[in-house]
XYZ file of C-alpha atoms in Angstrom:
583
model
C 205.973 -29.934 30.690
C 206.971 -33.512 30.021
C 207.892 -35.906 32.681
C 211.601 -35.768 33.462
C 213.727 -38.682 32.571
C 215.286 -40.594 35.379
C 218.969 -41.525 34.846
C 219.912 -45.132 34.365
C 217.593 -45.989 31.536
C 216.581 -49.476 29.972
C 217.510 -50.998 26.487
C 213.735 -51.698 26.229
C 212.723 -48.083 26.829
C 213.009 -46.899 23.224
C 211.577 -49.894 21.503
C 208.591 -49.744 23.798
C 208.181 -46.001 23.337
C 208.142 -46.427 19.549
C 205.515 -49.075 19.755
C 203.247 -46.958 22.016
C 203.698 -43.980 19.759
C 202.681 -46.050 16.744
C 199.477 -46.870 18.494
C 198.587 -43.256 19.201
C 196.640 -41.014 16.834
C 198.087 -37.930 18.073
C 200.876 -36.337 20.137
C 203.336 -38.974 19.171
C 206.366 -37.065 20.698
C 204.635 -36.784 23.978
C 203.767 -40.537 24.177
C 207.237 -41.532 23.028
C 208.975 -39.203 25.857
C 206.509 -40.290 28.460
C 206.764 -43.974 27.644
C 210.783 -43.772 27.874
C 210.532 -41.924 31.085
C 208.118 -44.535 32.583
C 210.335 -47.420 31.805
C 213.408 -45.574 33.142
C 211.389 -44.422 36.168
C 210.450 -48.036 37.038
C 214.235 -49.169 36.723
C 214.969 -46.281 39.192
C 212.445 -47.584 41.718
C 209.459 -45.428 40.877
C 205.844 -46.723 40.439
C 204.638 -43.746 38.289
C 205.693 -40.202 37.304
C 204.195 -36.841 37.807
C 202.944 -35.250 34.650
C 201.435 -31.976 33.290
C 200.877 -33.597 29.903
C 197.801 -35.737 30.785
C 195.475 -33.913 28.236
C 197.796 -34.628 25.521
C 198.241 -38.246 26.509
C 194.646 -38.887 26.909
C 194.061 -37.274 23.541
C 196.610 -39.472 21.959
C 194.320 -42.538 22.533
C 197.240 -44.517 24.079
C 196.392 -43.394 27.775
C 193.163 -43.574 29.722
C 191.807 -43.092 33.282
C 190.921 -45.717 35.747
C 188.448 -48.112 34.361
C 189.768 -47.859 30.846
C 191.629 -50.595 29.168
C 194.782 -48.482 27.945
C 198.550 -49.050 28.208
C 199.034 -45.804 30.147
C 196.735 -44.551 32.974
C 196.627 -40.985 33.842
C 195.065 -40.055 37.469
C 195.690 -37.341 40.011
C 198.518 -35.523 38.070
C 200.468 -38.878 37.634
C 200.892 -41.240 34.912
C 201.481 -45.032 35.133
C 202.213 -47.972 33.040
C 198.923 -49.955 33.266
C 200.712 -52.924 35.007
C 202.030 -50.715 37.684
C 198.892 -48.961 38.238
C 197.103 -52.276 38.786
C 199.774 -53.548 41.047
C 199.424 -50.355 43.241
C 195.616 -50.956 43.191
C 195.789 -54.267 44.503
C 198.087 -53.424 47.334
C 196.130 -50.244 48.146
C 192.753 -52.032 48.174
C 193.935 -55.014 50.345
C 195.745 -52.779 52.862
C 192.897 -50.183 53.234
C 190.301 -52.954 53.868
C 192.439 -54.179 56.612
C 193.046 -50.861 57.979
C 189.348 -50.351 58.380
C 188.411 -53.954 59.545
C 187.238 -54.627 63.271
C 189.522 -55.901 65.973
C 189.852 -59.713 66.786
C 188.612 -60.718 70.144
C 191.118 -61.771 72.627
C 191.193 -61.678 76.704
C 193.684 -58.761 77.246
C 193.745 -59.532 80.973
C 195.275 -62.975 80.362
C 197.541 -61.637 77.619
C 198.942 -58.968 80.241
C 199.648 -61.996 82.676
C 201.325 -63.975 79.803
C 203.479 -60.927 78.666
C 204.678 -60.280 82.281
C 205.742 -63.812 82.590
C 207.983 -63.101 79.366
C 209.647 -60.053 80.899
C 207.425 -57.381 79.315
C 205.377 -54.608 81.043
C 208.187 -54.421 83.656
C 208.661 -50.605 84.004
C 206.343 -47.578 83.988
C 207.657 -46.528 80.543
C 205.504 -47.506 77.556
C 206.646 -51.016 76.352
C 206.250 -50.724 72.636
C 207.080 -54.258 72.071
C 204.035 -55.343 74.316
C 201.747 -52.869 72.389
C 202.956 -54.316 69.130
C 201.993 -57.927 70.464
C 198.573 -56.612 71.399
C 198.094 -54.988 68.005
C 199.243 -58.245 66.438
C 196.676 -60.125 68.419
C 193.769 -58.082 67.292
C 194.399 -56.148 64.374
C 194.114 -57.512 60.770
C 197.144 -55.509 59.650
C 200.108 -54.811 61.705
C 203.399 -53.212 60.936
C 206.224 -53.485 63.639
C 208.892 -50.937 62.578
C 212.123 -50.119 64.219
C 215.804 -50.059 63.704
C 218.213 -52.867 64.288
C 218.460 -53.829 67.977
C 214.955 -52.550 68.703
C 213.483 -56.168 69.273
C 211.436 -56.746 66.159
C 212.124 -60.327 65.972
C 211.734 -61.037 69.649
C 208.449 -59.226 69.377
C 207.484 -61.576 66.572
C 208.563 -64.509 68.654
C 206.341 -63.806 71.660
C 203.518 -62.712 69.367
C 203.575 -66.165 67.653
C 203.677 -67.873 71.138
C 200.702 -65.765 72.433
C 198.627 -66.731 69.187
C 199.295 -70.408 70.052
C 197.992 -69.858 73.594
C 195.104 -67.327 73.136
C 193.970 -68.107 69.591
C 194.575 -71.800 69.105
C 193.986 -73.062 65.532
C 195.226 -70.117 63.884
C 197.410 -71.155 60.954
C 200.448 -69.153 60.553
C 202.808 -68.699 57.430
C 206.241 -67.096 57.845
C 208.113 -65.495 55.069
C 210.764 -62.955 54.059
C 211.901 -61.586 50.779
C 215.122 -63.518 50.687
C 216.266 -67.085 51.503
C 218.927 -65.606 53.855
C 216.253 -63.440 55.567
C 213.925 -66.460 55.823
C 216.757 -68.679 57.415
C 217.693 -65.897 59.810
C 214.118 -65.450 61.020
C 213.700 -69.193 61.780
C 216.995 -69.178 63.742
C 215.943 -65.924 65.679
C 212.596 -67.103 66.531
C 213.906 -70.393 67.761
C 216.649 -68.782 69.927
C 213.995 -66.548 71.554
C 211.552 -69.307 72.432
C 214.485 -71.118 73.752
C 215.678 -68.237 75.938
C 212.183 -67.475 77.210
C 211.177 -71.144 77.636
C 208.317 -70.730 75.520
C 206.162 -73.669 74.116
C 204.742 -72.785 70.642
C 204.316 -76.297 69.186
C 204.683 -77.048 65.526
C 205.644 -73.850 63.693
C 206.139 -73.733 59.865
C 209.546 -73.142 58.547
C 209.816 -69.589 57.188
C 210.504 -69.302 53.580
C 210.941 -67.041 50.657
C 207.811 -65.001 49.514
C 208.273 -66.567 46.084
C 208.224 -70.102 47.498
C 205.392 -69.378 49.745
C 203.328 -68.109 46.790
C 204.489 -71.116 44.515
C 206.419 -68.947 41.999
C 207.445 -70.603 38.785
C 210.954 -70.944 38.023
C 211.022 -67.843 35.769
C 209.107 -66.083 38.501
C 206.349 -64.907 36.149
C 203.442 -67.419 37.437
C 202.292 -68.133 40.835
C 200.354 -71.038 42.237
C 198.646 -68.782 44.639
C 196.505 -66.056 44.043
C 192.884 -64.929 44.247
C 191.632 -68.316 42.632
C 193.788 -70.332 45.088
C 194.562 -68.528 48.144
C 197.022 -69.431 50.712
C 195.807 -71.763 53.449
C 196.882 -69.335 56.378
C 195.050 -67.271 58.801
C 198.119 -65.096 59.629
C 201.025 -64.324 57.397
C 204.139 -62.759 59.129
C 206.707 -61.240 56.635
C 210.156 -60.211 57.979
C 212.472 -57.549 56.211
C 209.174 -55.916 54.685
C 211.178 -52.916 53.500
C 212.735 -55.019 51.055
C 209.465 -56.196 49.375
C 208.644 -54.277 46.199
C 205.399 -53.305 44.858
C 204.797 -56.077 42.389
C 205.684 -58.838 44.944
C 203.577 -57.265 47.499
C 200.670 -57.238 45.014
C 201.157 -60.917 44.417
C 201.141 -61.528 48.205
C 198.104 -59.634 49.081
C 196.328 -61.143 45.921
C 196.948 -64.611 47.578
C 195.395 -63.712 51.041
C 191.698 -64.410 51.940
C 190.044 -61.398 53.025
C 190.003 -62.604 56.557
C 193.790 -63.441 56.591
C 195.710 -61.277 58.917
C 199.207 -59.646 57.620
C 201.971 -58.742 60.096
C 205.026 -56.939 58.523
C 208.377 -56.508 60.403
C 210.664 -53.859 58.819
C 212.507 -50.664 59.106
C 210.691 -47.764 57.359
C 213.953 -45.785 57.353
C 216.091 -48.376 55.718
C 216.743 -48.384 51.954
C 213.759 -49.302 49.875
C 213.470 -52.546 47.729
C 215.763 -52.742 44.802
C 212.570 -52.974 42.413
C 209.964 -50.384 42.139
C 208.013 -49.267 44.911
C 208.267 -48.214 48.664
C 205.591 -50.274 50.088
C 206.440 -50.158 53.645
C 207.174 -46.468 53.881
C 204.053 -45.722 51.923
C 201.933 -47.820 54.266
C 203.484 -46.048 57.343
C 202.733 -42.724 55.745
C 199.087 -43.668 55.217
C 198.313 -45.175 58.427
C 200.403 -43.071 60.824
C 203.114 -44.213 63.186
C 202.012 -44.980 66.605
C 198.636 -43.564 65.806
C 195.936 -45.591 67.864
C 192.205 -45.712 68.173
C 190.411 -44.821 71.222
C 189.082 -48.440 71.591
C 192.548 -49.991 71.405
C 193.951 -47.451 73.694
C 191.266 -48.014 76.448
C 191.720 -51.900 76.342
C 195.552 -51.356 77.139
C 194.902 -48.811 80.007
C 194.688 -51.670 82.557
C 198.256 -52.667 81.407
C 199.474 -49.162 82.687
C 199.966 -48.233 79.144
C 198.898 -44.788 77.972
C 198.684 -44.354 74.165
C 198.376 -41.371 72.115
C 194.619 -41.427 70.538
C 193.561 -39.970 67.254
C 190.199 -39.782 65.720
C 191.979 -41.395 62.512
C 193.824 -43.911 64.619
C 193.939 -47.519 63.408
C 196.475 -49.107 65.724
C 198.289 -50.536 62.650
C 201.906 -49.235 62.819
C 203.834 -49.587 65.980
C 207.316 -48.212 66.007
C 209.762 -49.667 68.561
C 211.672 -46.971 70.055
C 214.282 -48.463 72.601
C 217.395 -49.745 71.200
C 218.794 -52.899 73.216
C 221.977 -53.142 71.356
C 223.575 -49.747 72.072
C 223.675 -48.004 75.359
C 222.487 -44.401 75.539
C 226.212 -43.400 75.625
C 227.068 -45.088 72.314
C 227.794 -42.557 69.545
C 225.363 -44.509 67.325
C 222.588 -44.086 69.604
C 222.957 -40.394 69.418
C 223.813 -40.214 65.669
C 221.247 -42.443 64.150
C 218.153 -40.392 65.320
C 219.663 -37.290 63.735
C 220.008 -39.024 60.449
C 216.583 -40.452 60.645
C 215.089 -37.276 61.372
C 216.887 -35.396 58.445
C 219.092 -33.308 60.725
C 221.681 -33.142 58.256
C 223.960 -30.351 59.687
C 223.617 -31.743 63.341
C 224.544 -35.196 62.034
C 227.603 -33.952 60.178
C 228.663 -31.763 63.018
C 228.335 -34.749 65.344
C 230.444 -36.915 62.988
C 233.059 -34.120 62.805
C 233.546 -33.770 66.486
C 233.725 -37.456 67.535
C 236.536 -38.084 70.017
C 239.691 -40.056 68.943
C 239.072 -43.724 69.735
C 235.330 -43.561 69.524
C 233.309 -46.570 68.266
C 232.211 -44.289 65.400
C 234.676 -42.490 63.314
C 234.574 -40.366 60.220
C 237.450 -39.990 58.014
C 237.472 -37.520 55.167
C 238.706 -39.596 52.478
C 238.350 -38.189 49.077
C 240.978 -39.722 46.627
C 242.360 -43.092 45.663
C 245.573 -42.700 47.525
C 243.830 -42.062 50.925
C 241.484 -44.851 50.199
C 244.189 -47.189 49.547
C 245.850 -46.342 52.939
C 242.591 -47.092 54.771
C 242.189 -50.396 53.017
C 245.918 -51.257 53.872
C 245.218 -50.349 57.519
C 242.013 -52.618 57.439
C 244.175 -55.473 55.920
C 246.619 -55.363 58.720
C 243.849 -55.148 61.562
C 241.612 -57.699 60.217
C 242.735 -59.926 57.438
C 246.137 -60.940 58.790
C 244.294 -62.151 61.789
C 241.972 -64.219 59.737
C 244.808 -66.056 57.946
C 246.135 -66.959 61.361
C 242.943 -68.615 62.363
C 243.372 -72.346 63.336
C 240.416 -73.612 61.367
C 237.498 -72.637 59.175
C 235.203 -71.891 62.196
C 237.522 -69.417 63.695
C 238.242 -67.828 60.208
C 234.386 -67.334 59.651
C 234.028 -65.822 63.074
C 236.688 -63.246 61.775
C 234.514 -62.864 58.591
C 231.586 -61.772 60.773
C 233.586 -59.435 62.733
C 234.381 -57.092 59.788
C 232.860 -56.032 56.516
C 233.491 -53.264 53.979
C 230.331 -51.687 52.511
C 230.247 -49.631 49.548
C 227.538 -47.184 48.541
C 227.884 -48.099 44.657
C 229.110 -50.847 42.546
C 231.359 -49.382 40.078
C 234.527 -47.223 40.169
C 237.611 -47.125 42.612
C 235.285 -46.319 45.519
C 232.745 -48.972 44.505
C 232.274 -52.464 45.430
C 234.075 -53.762 42.281
C 237.074 -51.470 42.554
C 237.468 -52.114 46.415
C 237.382 -55.824 45.921
C 239.976 -55.656 43.284
C 242.200 -53.406 45.651
C 241.640 -56.044 48.394
C 242.675 -59.074 46.242
C 245.749 -56.914 45.292
C 246.703 -56.685 48.951
C 246.151 -60.463 49.402
C 248.496 -61.033 46.560
C 251.146 -58.661 47.830
C 250.935 -60.512 51.137
C 251.681 -63.813 49.419
C 248.323 -65.443 50.061
C 247.240 -65.377 46.398
C 248.948 -66.022 43.072
C 248.170 -63.502 40.265
C 244.953 -64.495 38.619
C 244.151 -67.240 41.077
C 240.455 -67.617 41.664
C 240.360 -69.776 44.763
C 242.609 -69.198 47.583
C 242.640 -69.522 51.325
C 240.734 -66.840 53.044
C 238.557 -65.664 50.066
C 235.195 -64.406 51.347
C 232.335 -65.179 48.923
C 228.774 -63.793 48.611
C 226.273 -66.148 47.214
C 224.021 -64.389 44.603
C 221.403 -66.923 43.643
C 219.033 -69.215 45.693
C 220.086 -72.865 45.877
C 217.757 -74.662 48.284
C 218.957 -78.064 47.474
C 222.363 -76.986 48.863
C 220.823 -75.013 51.678
C 222.370 -71.765 50.223
C 220.491 -68.529 49.533
C 221.080 -65.144 47.899
C 223.115 -63.171 50.317
C 224.732 -65.931 52.132
C 228.539 -65.298 53.078
C 231.045 -68.002 53.159
C 234.920 -68.370 53.250
C 237.292 -70.591 51.259
C 239.385 -72.491 53.764
C 241.212 -75.924 53.810
C 239.266 -78.842 54.999
C 240.692 -81.758 57.195
C 242.273 -83.204 54.093
C 243.926 -79.902 53.017
C 241.641 -79.361 50.059
C 240.050 -76.140 49.568
C 236.344 -75.832 50.458
C 234.043 -72.917 50.951
C 232.537 -72.996 54.270
C 229.204 -71.562 55.413
C 227.434 -71.529 58.892
C 223.896 -72.657 59.057
C 221.395 -73.857 61.658
C 222.984 -77.324 61.750
C 226.603 -75.981 62.304
C 229.562 -75.576 59.901
C 229.759 -77.164 56.578
C 232.067 -77.112 53.603
C 231.293 -77.456 49.668
C 233.783 -77.756 46.989
C 233.995 -74.562 44.922
C 232.554 -76.260 41.868
C 229.035 -76.860 43.547
C 228.517 -73.357 44.370
C 225.672 -71.419 42.688
C 226.348 -67.975 41.381
C 228.793 -66.035 43.705
C 231.137 -63.233 43.744
C 234.100 -62.042 45.926
C 232.932 -60.322 49.132
C 235.884 -58.363 50.594
C 233.206 -55.516 49.882
C 229.483 -55.595 49.660
C 227.146 -52.872 48.584
C 225.060 -51.396 51.360
C 221.971 -52.730 49.517
C 223.278 -56.195 49.668
C 224.121 -55.914 53.257
C 220.575 -55.229 54.308
C 219.374 -57.662 57.026
C 222.837 -58.468 57.844
C 224.979 -57.530 60.998
C 228.812 -57.455 61.550
C 230.991 -56.690 64.556
C 232.692 -53.743 62.671
C 231.880 -52.074 59.383
C 233.823 -49.798 57.031
C 231.389 -47.682 54.913
C 232.826 -46.211 51.671
C 231.210 -43.151 49.853
C 232.340 -42.197 46.485
C 234.264 -38.899 46.518
C 231.725 -36.785 44.667
C 227.922 -36.408 45.410
C 225.881 -39.240 43.844
C 222.038 -39.657 43.722
C 222.559 -43.099 45.044
C 223.928 -41.867 48.256
C 221.143 -40.742 50.569
C 220.518 -40.428 54.251
C 218.679 -43.693 54.155
C 221.844 -45.251 52.579
C 223.969 -43.831 55.306
C 221.548 -45.023 57.897
C 221.470 -48.490 56.561
C 225.217 -48.801 56.229
C 226.001 -47.529 59.827
C 223.376 -49.568 61.422
C 224.942 -52.842 60.052
C 227.517 -52.703 62.858
C 227.086 -54.145 66.312
C 230.165 -52.460 67.848
C 232.215 -50.169 65.636
C 231.843 -48.344 62.233
C 234.138 -46.169 60.258
C 232.720 -43.933 57.643
C 235.208 -42.976 54.698
C 233.746 -39.826 52.803
C 234.774 -36.563 51.416
C 233.140 -33.804 53.336
C 231.221 -32.543 50.454
C 229.875 -35.952 49.460
C 228.802 -36.817 53.196
C 227.001 -33.427 53.603
C 225.239 -33.945 50.231
C 224.276 -37.617 51.348
C 223.003 -36.581 54.692
C 220.895 -33.835 53.159
C 219.473 -36.113 50.564
C 216.275 -38.033 50.948
C 215.569 -41.168 48.697
C 212.278 -40.136 46.973
C 210.228 -42.564 44.869
C 207.123 -41.332 43.161
C 204.133 -43.247 44.176
C 200.474 -42.985 44.617
C 200.178 -45.912 47.048
C 199.826 -43.810 50.271
C 197.112 -41.607 48.811
C 195.083 -44.517 47.425
C 195.300 -46.184 50.838
C 193.996 -43.169 52.307
C 191.384 -42.370 49.686
C 190.506 -45.603 47.977
C 191.315 -44.290 44.362
C 189.410 -47.169 42.351
C 191.014 -49.399 39.810
C 189.449 -50.505 36.508
C 186.497 -52.058 38.006
C 186.360 -50.400 41.484
C 189.279 -52.452 42.564
C 192.299 -53.704 40.815
C 192.901 -57.030 39.455
C 196.463 -57.450 38.301
C 196.594 -61.057 38.743
C 194.334 -61.464 35.846
C 195.696 -58.699 33.720
C 198.472 -59.646 31.239
C 199.937 -56.196 30.879
């Protein structure tokens, strides 16, 4: 049986397939179909594909096994493009080495005193934030996983302060996959240090991973790699669920063997846009809250009893207490059901929410019903926005409400909803037909512009300045600032965003829109990510069949990373070397 072809495709798939088939001596059709499937699979987020045609591929001369210089690699019932096989090998080797490396020394008695002064270890319940900080002080690799509101950034802030106190001289680098996430990390760390009155001394500014690695303008070359590693003893990466396989390969390739790596993220969120699901694969390989006997024994004087396993590596610490929602909030009860895959129970919980609850599901399945919901949102939120006295108040309104769509195209997608919203603005007399810039237009930045202090994912709002001229206003660490529209980098209207684009953002209230028929894009991870963008209220618009299908669908990406971390499947020379391989 040949590999199944994922939907989506790429204009490069057929030319590449014909090229590879021409290199083969036999089984040209198998090579052609496999090559097309692999290109389309990578576009769909897969690192490889399962195959039962390995014998034919190997006999063609185009495919090889680990250690052979071939365009395709067959191993363990999977087939890879050589480039993806090497990236996966790089990541697996680096993470596996850190999983099995010994602990760093630290005085845990002194750390306990420090943490108590910061408000940790205050109850008899297991303080998972304190456990994560302890792991971050001693383990070469740590993942701090948890949903929004579980305290990942607070944990990171106190961990960095503890490193400054108990491991002076450790050089730290802070990064995130996007400029917006990096800026938010810096702001959140500073706020936590200020609130806890912690002195951390000079801390490097968080930056994008591409900037940290010294990426060229086209993103194909990197200043830092195996031959020129980063001058950091510890690298902390926020929003790690958004880091794809190729970028993670570049990152671990730029770390010295003794550089520690701390990843903050939510393994239950949507995976990266590009191929791979590194955070999820790592959590699966290492085990969540799976601790070694030695680590557990060192924390016993803290009054902490940890689950111990013979395979425990104390690497993945999941934060379990949500500090944002009280136990009686519907999201606090609903989100665990979605994460656990309890599709029917989650559906029933949504169907039985009381009127006026902070969470609402409305069975919207046609354009007329969607239009009515958008008009209601217009009356509740956007009219108030236009009545704001100034840009600051209007921006506050923008942060209070956001529409999130599962897909981009169609009437229920981002593009269709944005068009419908602009039609409502026009009907209200706030925009002339065809007018691009108008008071109250929300804008999403889609390209990084560091010289302007703007990054992919930043939200702004068009509003008159003091002189009456229209400017686009953004809020940053130094306060509010306006730019003339002509100075903006690439951008788009943002009455509605895709759920993918909203990752890492929070809004007071969100309206989540699903297409009326089941879609492979709509999974429980997407529902979870969309709902958890809300700080207070969320409304879900979805036809019953589409909602049931989404809650019962799991986002699956074909990968061998988890197995390679566990078993150490070798690359071409016993370890991968993607940074030197041009393919």
